[in-house]
Coordinates of C-alpha atoms in Angstrom, one line a residue:
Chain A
X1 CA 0.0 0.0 0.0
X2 CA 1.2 3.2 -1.1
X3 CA 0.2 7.1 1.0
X4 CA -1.1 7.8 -2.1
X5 CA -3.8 5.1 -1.8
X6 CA -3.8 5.8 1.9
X7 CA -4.5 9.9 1.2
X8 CA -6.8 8.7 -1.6
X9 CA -8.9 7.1 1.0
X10 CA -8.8 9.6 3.7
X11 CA -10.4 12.0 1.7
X12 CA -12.8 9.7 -0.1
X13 CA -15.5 8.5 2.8
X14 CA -16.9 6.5 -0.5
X15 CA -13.6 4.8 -0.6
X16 CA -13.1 1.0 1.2
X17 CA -10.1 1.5 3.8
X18 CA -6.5 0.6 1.7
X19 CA -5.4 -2.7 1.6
X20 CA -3.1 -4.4 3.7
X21 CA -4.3 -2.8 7.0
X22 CA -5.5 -4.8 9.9
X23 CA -7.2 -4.5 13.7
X24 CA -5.0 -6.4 16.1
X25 CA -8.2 -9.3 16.2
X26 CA -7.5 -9.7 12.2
X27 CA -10.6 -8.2 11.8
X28 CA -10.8 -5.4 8.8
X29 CA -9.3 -1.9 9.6
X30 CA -13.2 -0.4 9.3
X31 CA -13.8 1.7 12.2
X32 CA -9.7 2.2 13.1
X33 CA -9.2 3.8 9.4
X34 CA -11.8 5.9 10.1
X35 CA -10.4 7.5 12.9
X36 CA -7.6 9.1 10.7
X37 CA -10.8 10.0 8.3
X38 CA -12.4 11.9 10.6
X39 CA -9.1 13.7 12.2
X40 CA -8.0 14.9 8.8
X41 CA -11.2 16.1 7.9
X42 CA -12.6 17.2 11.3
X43 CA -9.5 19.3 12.0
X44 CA -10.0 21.2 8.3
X45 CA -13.3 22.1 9.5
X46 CA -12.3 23.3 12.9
X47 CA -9.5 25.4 11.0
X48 CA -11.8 26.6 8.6
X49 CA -14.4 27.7 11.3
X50 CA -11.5 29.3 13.1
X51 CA -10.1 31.2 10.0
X52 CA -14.1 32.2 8.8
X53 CA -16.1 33.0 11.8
X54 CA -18.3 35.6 10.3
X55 CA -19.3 33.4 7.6
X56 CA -19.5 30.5 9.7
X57 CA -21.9 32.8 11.7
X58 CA -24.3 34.2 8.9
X59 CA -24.5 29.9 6.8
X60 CA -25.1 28.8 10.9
X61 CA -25.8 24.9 10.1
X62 CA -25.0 25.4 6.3
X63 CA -21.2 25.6 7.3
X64 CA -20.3 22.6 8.6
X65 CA -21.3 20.5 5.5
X66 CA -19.8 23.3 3.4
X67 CA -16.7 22.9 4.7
X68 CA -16.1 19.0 5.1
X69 CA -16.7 19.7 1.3
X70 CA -14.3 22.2 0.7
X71 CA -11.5 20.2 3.3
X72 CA -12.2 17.3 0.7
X73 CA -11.8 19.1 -2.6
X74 CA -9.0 21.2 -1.3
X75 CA -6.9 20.2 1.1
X76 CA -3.8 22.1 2.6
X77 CA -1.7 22.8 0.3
X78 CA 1.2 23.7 3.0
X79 CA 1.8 22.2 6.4
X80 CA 1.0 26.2 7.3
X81 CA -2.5 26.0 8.7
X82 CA -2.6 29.8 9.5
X83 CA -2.8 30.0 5.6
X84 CA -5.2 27.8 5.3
X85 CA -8.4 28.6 3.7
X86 CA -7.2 30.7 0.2
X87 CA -9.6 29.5 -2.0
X88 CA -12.4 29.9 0.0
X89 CA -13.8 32.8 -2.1
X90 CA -14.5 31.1 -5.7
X91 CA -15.6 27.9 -3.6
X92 CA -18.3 30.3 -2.5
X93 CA -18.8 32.0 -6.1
X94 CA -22.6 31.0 -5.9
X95 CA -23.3 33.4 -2.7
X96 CA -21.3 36.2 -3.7
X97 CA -21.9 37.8 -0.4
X98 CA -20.4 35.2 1.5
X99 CA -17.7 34.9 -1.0
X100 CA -16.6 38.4 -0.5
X101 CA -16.9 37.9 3.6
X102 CA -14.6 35.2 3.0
X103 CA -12.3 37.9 1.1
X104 CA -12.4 39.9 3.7
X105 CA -11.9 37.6 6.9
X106 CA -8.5 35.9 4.6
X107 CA -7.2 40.0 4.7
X108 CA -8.0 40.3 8.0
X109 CA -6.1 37.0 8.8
X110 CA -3.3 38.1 6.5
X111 CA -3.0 41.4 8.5
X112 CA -3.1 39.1 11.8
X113 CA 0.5 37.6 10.5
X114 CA 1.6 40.7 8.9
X115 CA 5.3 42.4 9.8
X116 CA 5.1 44.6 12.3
X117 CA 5.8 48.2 11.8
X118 CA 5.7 51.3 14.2
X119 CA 3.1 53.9 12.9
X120 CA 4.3 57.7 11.5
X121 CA 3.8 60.4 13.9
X122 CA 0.8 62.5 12.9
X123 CA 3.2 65.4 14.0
X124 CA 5.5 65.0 11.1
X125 CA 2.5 65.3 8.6
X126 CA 1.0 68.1 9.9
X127 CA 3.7 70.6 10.4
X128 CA 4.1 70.0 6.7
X129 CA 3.3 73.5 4.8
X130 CA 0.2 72.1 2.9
X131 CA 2.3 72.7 -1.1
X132 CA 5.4 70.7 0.9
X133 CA 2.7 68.3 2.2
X134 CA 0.9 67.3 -1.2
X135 CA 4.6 66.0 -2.8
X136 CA 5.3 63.7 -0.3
X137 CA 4.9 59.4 -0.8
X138 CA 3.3 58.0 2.1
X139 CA 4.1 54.4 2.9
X140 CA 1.4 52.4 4.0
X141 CA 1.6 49.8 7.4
X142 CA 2.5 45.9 6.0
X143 CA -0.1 44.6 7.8
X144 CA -3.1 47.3 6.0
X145 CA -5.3 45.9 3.3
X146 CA -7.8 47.7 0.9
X147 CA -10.4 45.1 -0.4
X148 CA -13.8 46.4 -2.3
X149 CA -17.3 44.9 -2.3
X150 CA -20.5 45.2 -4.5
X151 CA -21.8 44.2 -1.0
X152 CA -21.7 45.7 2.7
X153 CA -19.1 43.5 3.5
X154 CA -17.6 45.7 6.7
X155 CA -21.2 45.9 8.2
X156 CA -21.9 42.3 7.6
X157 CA -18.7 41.0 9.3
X158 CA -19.2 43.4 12.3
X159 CA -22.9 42.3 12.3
X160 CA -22.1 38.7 12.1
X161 CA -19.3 38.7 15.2
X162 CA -20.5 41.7 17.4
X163 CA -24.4 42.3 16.6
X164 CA -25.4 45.5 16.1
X165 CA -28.1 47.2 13.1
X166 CA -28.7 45.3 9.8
X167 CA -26.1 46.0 7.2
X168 CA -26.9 48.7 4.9
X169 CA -28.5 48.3 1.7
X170 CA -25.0 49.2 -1.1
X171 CA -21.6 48.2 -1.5
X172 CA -18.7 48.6 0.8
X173 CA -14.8 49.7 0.4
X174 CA -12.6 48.6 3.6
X175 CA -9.7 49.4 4.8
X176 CA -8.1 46.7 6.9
X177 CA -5.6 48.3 10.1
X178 CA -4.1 46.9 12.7
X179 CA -3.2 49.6 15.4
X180 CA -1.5 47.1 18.0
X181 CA -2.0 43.3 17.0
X182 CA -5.8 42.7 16.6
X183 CA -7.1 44.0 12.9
X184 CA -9.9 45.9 12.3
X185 CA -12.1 46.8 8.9
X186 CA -12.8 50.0 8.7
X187 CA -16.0 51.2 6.4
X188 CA -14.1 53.7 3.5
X189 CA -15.8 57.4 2.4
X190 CA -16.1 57.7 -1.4
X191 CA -12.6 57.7 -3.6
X192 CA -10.6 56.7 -0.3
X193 CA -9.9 53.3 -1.5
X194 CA -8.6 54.6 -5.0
X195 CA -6.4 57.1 -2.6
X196 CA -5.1 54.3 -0.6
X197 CA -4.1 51.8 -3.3
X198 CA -2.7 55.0 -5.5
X199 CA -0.2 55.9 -2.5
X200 CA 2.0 52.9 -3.5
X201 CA 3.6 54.6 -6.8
X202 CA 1.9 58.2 -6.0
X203 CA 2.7 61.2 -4.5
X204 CA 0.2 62.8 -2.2
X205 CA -1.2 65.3 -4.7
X206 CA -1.2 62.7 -7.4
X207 CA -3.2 59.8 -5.5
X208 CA -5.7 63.1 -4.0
X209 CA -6.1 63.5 -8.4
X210 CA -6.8 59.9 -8.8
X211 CA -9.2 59.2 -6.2
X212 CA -11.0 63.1 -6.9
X213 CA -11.8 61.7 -10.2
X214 CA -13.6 58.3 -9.2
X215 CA -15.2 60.6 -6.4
X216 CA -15.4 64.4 -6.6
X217 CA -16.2 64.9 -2.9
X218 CA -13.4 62.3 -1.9
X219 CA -12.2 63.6 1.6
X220 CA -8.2 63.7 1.9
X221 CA -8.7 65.3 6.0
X222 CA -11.0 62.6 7.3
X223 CA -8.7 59.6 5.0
X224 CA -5.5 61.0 6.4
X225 CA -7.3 61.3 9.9
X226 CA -8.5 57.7 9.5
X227 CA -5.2 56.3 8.3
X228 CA -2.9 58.1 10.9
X229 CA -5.4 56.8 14.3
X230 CA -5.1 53.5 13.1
X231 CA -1.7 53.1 12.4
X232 CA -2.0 52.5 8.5
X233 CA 0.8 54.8 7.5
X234 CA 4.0 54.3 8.6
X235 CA 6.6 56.2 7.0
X236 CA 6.7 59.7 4.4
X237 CA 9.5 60.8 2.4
X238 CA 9.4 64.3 0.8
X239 CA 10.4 64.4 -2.4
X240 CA 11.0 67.2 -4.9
Chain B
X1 CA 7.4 42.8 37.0
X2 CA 9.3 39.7 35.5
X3 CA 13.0 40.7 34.2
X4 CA 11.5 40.4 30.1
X5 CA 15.7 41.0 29.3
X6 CA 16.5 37.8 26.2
X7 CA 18.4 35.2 26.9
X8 CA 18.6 31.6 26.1
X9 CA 18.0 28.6 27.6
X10 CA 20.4 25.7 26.6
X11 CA 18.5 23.2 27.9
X12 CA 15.2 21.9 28.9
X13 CA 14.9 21.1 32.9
X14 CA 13.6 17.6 34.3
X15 CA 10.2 19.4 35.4
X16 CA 7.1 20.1 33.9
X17 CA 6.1 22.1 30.7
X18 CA 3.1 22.8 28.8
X19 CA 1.6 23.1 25.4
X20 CA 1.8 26.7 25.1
X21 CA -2.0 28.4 24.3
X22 CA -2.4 31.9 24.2
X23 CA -5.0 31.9 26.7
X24 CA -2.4 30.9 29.1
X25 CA -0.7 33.8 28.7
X26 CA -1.9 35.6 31.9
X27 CA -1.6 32.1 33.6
X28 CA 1.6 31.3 32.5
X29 CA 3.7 34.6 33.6
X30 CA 1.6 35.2 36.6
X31 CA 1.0 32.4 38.6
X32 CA 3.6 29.6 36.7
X33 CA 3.5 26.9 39.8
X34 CA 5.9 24.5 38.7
X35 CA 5.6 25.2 35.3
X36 CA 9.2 25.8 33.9
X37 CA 9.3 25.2 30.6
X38 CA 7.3 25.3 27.5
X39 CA 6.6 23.6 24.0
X40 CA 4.9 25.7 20.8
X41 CA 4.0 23.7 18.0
X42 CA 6.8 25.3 15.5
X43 CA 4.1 26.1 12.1
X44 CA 1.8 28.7 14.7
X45 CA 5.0 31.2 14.6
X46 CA 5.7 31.0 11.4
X47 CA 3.9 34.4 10.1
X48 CA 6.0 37.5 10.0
X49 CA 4.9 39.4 13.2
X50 CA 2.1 40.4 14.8
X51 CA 1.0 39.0 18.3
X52 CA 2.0 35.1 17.8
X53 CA 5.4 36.0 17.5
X54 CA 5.5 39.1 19.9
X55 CA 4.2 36.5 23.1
X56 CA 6.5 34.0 21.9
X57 CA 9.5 36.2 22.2
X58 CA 8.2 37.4 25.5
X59 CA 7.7 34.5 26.7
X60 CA 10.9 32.9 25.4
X61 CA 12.7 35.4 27.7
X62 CA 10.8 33.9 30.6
X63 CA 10.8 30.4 29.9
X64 CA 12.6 27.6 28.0
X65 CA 11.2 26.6 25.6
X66 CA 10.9 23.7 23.1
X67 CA 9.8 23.6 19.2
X68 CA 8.1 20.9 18.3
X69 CA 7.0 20.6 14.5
X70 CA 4.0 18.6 13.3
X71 CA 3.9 19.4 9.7
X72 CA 7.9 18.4 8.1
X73 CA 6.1 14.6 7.8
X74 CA 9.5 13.0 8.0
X75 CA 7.4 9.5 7.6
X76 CA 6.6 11.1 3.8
X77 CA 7.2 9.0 0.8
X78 CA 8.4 12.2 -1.3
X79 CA 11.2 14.3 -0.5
X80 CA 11.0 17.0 2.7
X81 CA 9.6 20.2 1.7
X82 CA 12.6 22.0 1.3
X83 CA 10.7 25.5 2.0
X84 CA 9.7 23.9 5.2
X85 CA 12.9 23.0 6.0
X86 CA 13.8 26.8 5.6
X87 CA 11.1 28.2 7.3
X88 CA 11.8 25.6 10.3
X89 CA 15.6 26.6 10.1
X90 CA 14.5 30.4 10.5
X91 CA 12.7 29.6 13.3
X92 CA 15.8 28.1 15.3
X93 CA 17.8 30.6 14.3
X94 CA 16.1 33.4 15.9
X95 CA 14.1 31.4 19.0
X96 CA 17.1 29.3 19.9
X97 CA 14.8 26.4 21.5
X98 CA 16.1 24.6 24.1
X99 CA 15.1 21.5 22.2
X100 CA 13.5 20.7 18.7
X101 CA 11.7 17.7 18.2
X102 CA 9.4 16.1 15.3
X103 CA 7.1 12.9 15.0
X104 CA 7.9 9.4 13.5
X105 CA 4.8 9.9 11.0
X106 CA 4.1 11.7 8.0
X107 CA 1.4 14.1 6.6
X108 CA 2.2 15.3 3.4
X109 CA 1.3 13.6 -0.2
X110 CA 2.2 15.5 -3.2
X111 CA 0.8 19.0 -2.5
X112 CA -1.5 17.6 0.1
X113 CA -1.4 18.6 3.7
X114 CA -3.2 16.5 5.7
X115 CA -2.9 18.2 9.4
X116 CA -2.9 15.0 10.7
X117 CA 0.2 12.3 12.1
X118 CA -0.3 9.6 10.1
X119 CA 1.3 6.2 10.3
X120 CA 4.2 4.2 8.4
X121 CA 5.1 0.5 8.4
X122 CA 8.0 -0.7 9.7
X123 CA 10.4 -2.2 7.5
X124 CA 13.8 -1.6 6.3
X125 CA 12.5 1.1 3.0
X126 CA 10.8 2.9 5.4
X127 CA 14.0 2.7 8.1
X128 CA 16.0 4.0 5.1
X129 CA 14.0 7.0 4.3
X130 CA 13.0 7.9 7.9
X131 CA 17.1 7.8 8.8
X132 CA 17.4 10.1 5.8
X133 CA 15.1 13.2 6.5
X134 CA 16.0 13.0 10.1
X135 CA 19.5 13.3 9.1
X136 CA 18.3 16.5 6.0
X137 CA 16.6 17.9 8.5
X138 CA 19.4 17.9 11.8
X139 CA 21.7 19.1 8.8
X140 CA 19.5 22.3 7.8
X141 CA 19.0 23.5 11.6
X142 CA 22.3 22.3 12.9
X143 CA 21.5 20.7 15.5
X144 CA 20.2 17.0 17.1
X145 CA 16.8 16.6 17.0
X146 CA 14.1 14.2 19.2
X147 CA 12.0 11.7 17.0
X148 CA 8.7 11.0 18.9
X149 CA 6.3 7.7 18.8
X150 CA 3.4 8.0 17.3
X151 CA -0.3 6.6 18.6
X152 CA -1.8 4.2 15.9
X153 CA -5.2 2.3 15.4
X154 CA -4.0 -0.1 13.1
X155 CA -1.1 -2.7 12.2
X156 CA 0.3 -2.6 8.6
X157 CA 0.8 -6.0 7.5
X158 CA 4.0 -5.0 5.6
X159 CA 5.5 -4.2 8.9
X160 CA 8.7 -6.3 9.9
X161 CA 10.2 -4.8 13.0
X162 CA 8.7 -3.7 16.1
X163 CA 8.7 0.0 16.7
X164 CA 10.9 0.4 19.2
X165 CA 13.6 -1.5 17.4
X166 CA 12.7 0.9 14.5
X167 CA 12.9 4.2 16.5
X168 CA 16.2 2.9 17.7
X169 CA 17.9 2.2 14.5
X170 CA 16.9 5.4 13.5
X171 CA 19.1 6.9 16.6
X172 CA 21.8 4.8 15.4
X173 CA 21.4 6.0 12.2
X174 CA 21.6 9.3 12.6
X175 CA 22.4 10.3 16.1
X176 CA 19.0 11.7 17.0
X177 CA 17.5 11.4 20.5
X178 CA 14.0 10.4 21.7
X179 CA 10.4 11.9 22.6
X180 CA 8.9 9.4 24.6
X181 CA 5.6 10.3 24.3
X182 CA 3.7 7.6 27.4
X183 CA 0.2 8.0 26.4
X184 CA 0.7 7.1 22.9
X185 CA 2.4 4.2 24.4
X186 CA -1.0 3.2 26.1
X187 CA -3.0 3.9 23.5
X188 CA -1.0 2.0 20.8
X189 CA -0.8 -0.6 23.2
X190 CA -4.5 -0.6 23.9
X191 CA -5.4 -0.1 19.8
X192 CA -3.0 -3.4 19.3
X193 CA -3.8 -5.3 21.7
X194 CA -0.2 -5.2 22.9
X195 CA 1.7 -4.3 26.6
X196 CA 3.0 -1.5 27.1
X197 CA 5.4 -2.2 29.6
X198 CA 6.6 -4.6 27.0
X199 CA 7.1 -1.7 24.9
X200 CA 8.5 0.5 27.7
X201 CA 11.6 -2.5 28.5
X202 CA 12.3 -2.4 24.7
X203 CA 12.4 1.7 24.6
X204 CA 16.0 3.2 24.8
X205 CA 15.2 5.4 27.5
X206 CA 18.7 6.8 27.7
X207 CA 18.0 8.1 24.9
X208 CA 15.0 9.9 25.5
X209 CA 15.3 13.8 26.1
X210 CA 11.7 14.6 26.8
X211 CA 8.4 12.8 28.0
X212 CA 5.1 13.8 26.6
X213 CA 1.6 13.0 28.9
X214 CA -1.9 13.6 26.9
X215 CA -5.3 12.9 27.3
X216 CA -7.1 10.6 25.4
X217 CA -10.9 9.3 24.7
X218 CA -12.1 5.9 24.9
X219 CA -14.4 4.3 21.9
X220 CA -14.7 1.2 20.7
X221 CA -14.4 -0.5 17.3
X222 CA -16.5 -2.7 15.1
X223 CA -15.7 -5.8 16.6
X224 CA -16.4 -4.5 20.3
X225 CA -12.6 -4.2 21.0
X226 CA -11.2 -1.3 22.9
X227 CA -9.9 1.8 20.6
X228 CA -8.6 4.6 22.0
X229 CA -8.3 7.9 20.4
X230 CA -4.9 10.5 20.8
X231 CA -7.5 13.4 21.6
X232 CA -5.1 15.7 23.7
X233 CA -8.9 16.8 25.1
X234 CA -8.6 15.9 28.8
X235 CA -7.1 15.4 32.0
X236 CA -4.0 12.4 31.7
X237 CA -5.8 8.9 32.6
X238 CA -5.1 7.4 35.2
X239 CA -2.9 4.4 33.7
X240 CA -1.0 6.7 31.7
X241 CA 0.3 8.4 35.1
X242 CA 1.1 4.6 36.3
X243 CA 3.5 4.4 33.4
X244 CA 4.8 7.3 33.8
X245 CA 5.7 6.9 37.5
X246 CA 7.3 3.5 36.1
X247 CA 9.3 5.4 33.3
X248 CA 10.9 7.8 35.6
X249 CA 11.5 5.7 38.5
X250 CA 13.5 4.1 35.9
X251 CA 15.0 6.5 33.6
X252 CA 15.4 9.2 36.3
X253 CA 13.2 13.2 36.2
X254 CA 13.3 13.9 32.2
X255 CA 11.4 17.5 31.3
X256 CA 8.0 16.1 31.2
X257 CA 5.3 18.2 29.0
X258 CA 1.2 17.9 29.4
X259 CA -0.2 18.2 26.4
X260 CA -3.5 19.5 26.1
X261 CA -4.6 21.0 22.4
X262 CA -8.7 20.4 22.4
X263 CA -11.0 21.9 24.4
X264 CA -8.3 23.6 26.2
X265 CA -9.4 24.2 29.7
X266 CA -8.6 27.1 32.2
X267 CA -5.0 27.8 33.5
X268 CA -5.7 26.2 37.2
X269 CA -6.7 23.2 35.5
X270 CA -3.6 22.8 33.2
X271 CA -1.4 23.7 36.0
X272 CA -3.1 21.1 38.2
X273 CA -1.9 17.8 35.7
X274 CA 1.4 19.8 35.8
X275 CA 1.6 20.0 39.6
X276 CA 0.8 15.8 39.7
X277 CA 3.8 15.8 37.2
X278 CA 5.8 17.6 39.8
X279 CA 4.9 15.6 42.3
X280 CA 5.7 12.3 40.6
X281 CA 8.8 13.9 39.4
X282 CA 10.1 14.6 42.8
X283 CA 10.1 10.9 43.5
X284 CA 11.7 9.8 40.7

């Protein structure tokens, strides 16, 4: 008997235990194989339900079944269970809600693991003469992520884990930030999320230009506000 | 205030540890008892910072501590993940365990993980290539590594050595020590029908560098025999502390670790199994 035809089996329940296995009576394997059958798959689920609690929350007894499926049809594909979980959005392609909640809860796990970084001191941003201000790069925190919804993904993850008032009826931009080492989403204003994402190759006044023209009333006070409180930026350079 | 200053630990000391679990952590630095060293399970700290690493460091100033993988699957057919084998060596290099140790099983097939320690027959192929990855993988972090015995359900027909013999060619082989893990002992022994103080004359225990207690659950299979399953979800039974008494009174105090990974209960009732450790310990 090869693992092959020993994996083969674990993940097949339809599958007859390999051969050349025995109980200690002589009897066949049966119930004993099964026991590695269900630790494999059982501990998939558990680390599934661990990595997608808000989605776990809002399927309730949908879940479990969903994801003995998905533990069977993918698998780890590194022995790096904090990373488990990757394709759990296009496995949900169906319920595109849940598929993006699933987006958002692997960023916020990705942030979890992220490098740390100390945040930039609001001080050196705001002593800036505002023309000095607008050429400057901003580097954003390692552990921040930007992800954008057709639904109210934010609302539905806080609704899901903490309660609170039914998610609103649009789509959501979020900015993921983690101030010390627990990450939070962060609902984004209009044209912040084109801000954010244009600060890695833009200067300030450049990524304000971008974000002005996918929304005219974009905010650059109450994004820079947001960013600095929660630790998303972490360095400037001025440049000339 | 504990001193939090770094340093390192060379070695692990014949007491009681724990499973590290971040729920602990308040636990652990406050109110230790005779708690004096710990184990993490080496894949949780392998992300790039945040608070997994940040407690570990803490706590690595505070405690010894030992890594102990469960994903290289040094039981594998194929070839060790060589980007494991990195990511464990990075790991070393910066934590500086007191001890690393790894499973006699495997869990990797192709690109499958299978987060489970699943079991190998014992023959001389499987010798071979068991000798071999131990030896890759004391040669990527430098150092001697502790090869532990796995708890199985089943016998492979194939097999043609016992597994003791087999764990101790292996330290022949390659100059690796021994994690004597004793409830695995009882629940092989139970699963196969066998004794396990049969087992326990044929171990090498001057070889082993570490002892391992665990809960388990009782089932049964088909055929109304007994089958015990390796839960880590409980309190240590009660014949798996008999053995253990037996083990030290022979071997003399080893650093002994409860192991408790499911329903993981408050810190008073971890540090309770450690403080019967302790007190068997200070016997031995």
């Amino acid at each position: 008997m090869t693992q092959a035809e020993f994996t083969a089996a674990l993940l097949d329940p339809a599958r007859p235990a390999p051969e050349g296995l025995s109980s200690p009576g002589g009897g066949a394997p049966g119930k004993r194989f099964d026991v590695y059958r269900n630790n494999v798959v059982v501990s998939l689920m558990e680390a599934l339900a661990a990595g997608f609690p808000a989605v776990a929350a809002l399927m309730g007894g949908r879940f479990k079944p969903m994801s003995a499926a998905y533990a069977r049809a993918h698998p780890p594909d590194s022995p790096l269970m904090t990373r488990y979980g990757r394709r759990m959005p296009e496995f949900l392609a169906d319920e595109p809600e849940l598929s993006d909640l699933a987006r958002l809860e692997l960023a916020l796990r990705d942030s979890y693991h992220a490098p740390d970084a100390p945040a930039l001191d609001p001080a050196g941003l705001t002593e800036l003469p505002p023309d000095e201000l607008m050429k400057v790069r901003l580097a954003t925190a390692p552990a921040t992520r930007v992800l954008r919804s057709r639904w109210p993904v934010a609302s539905l993850w806080t609704r899901a884990l903490r309660g609170g008032s039914e998610a609103p009826d649009r789509g959501e931009a979020v900015l993921v930030t983690r101030p010390g080492f627990d990450p939070e989403p962060h609902v984004l204003p209009p044209g912040a999320a084109t801000f954010i994402l244009a600060l890695e190759d833009a200067t300030l006044s450049d990524a304000v230009v971008r974000a002005e023209g996918t929304a005219p009333d974009f905010d650059l006070t109450a994004t820079l506000a947001l960013m600095l409180r929660t630790g998303a930026l972490t360095d400037m350079t001025e440049t000339t | 205030m504990l001193d939090a200053a770094p340093h390192s630990f060379d070695r692990l000391p014949d007491a009681p540890g724990v499973g590290y679990k971040a729920r602990h952590f308040t636990g652990l630095t406050e109110d230790p008892g005779p708690v004096a060293w710990l184990e993490v399970h080496a894949e949780n700290y392998m992300g790039e910072g945040g608070r997994p690493l940040a407690q570990l460091r803490h706590l690595a100033a505070l405690f010894p501590v030992s890594a102990h993988g469960v994903g290289l699957s040094i039981g594998g057919e194929t070839p060790l993940d060589r980007e494991h084998l990195a990511r464990l060596r990075r790991l070393c290099d910066w934590l500086k365990p007191a001890s690393f140790s790894e499973h006699l099983a495997w869990s990797t097939h192709g690109s499958a993980f299978l987060n489970d320690l699943l079991p190998l027959p014992y023959t001389p192929d499987t010798l071979s290539r068991v000798a071999d990855h131990v030896s890759e993988l004391q040669d990527a972090l430098g150092r001697r590594m502790l090869l532990e015995n796995p708890s199985t359900y089943l016998a492979f027909d194939e097999s043609t050595m016992s597994e003791t013999d087999f764990l101790f060619q292996v330290t022949r082989r390659t100059g690796c020590g021994l994690l004597l893990d004793v409830n695995n002992v009882f629940v092989s022994a139970t699963n196969l029908g066998t004794d396990p103080r049969g087992y326990l004359k044929d171990f090498p225990l001057e070889l082993v560098g570490e002892l391992h207690l665990g809960g388990h659950d009782e089932d049964e299979d088909g055929h109304g025999a007994p089958l015990l399953i390796d839960s880590h979800g409980r309190e240590v039974a009660d014949p798996v502390w008999a053995l253990y008494s037996e083990v030290i009174a022979e071997a003399g105090p080893l650093p002994t670790l409860i192991e408790w990974d499911n329903q993981v209960p408050d810190w008073p009732t971890l540090r309770s199994e450690a403080e019967r450790a302790a007190a068997a310990l200070a016997f031995a």
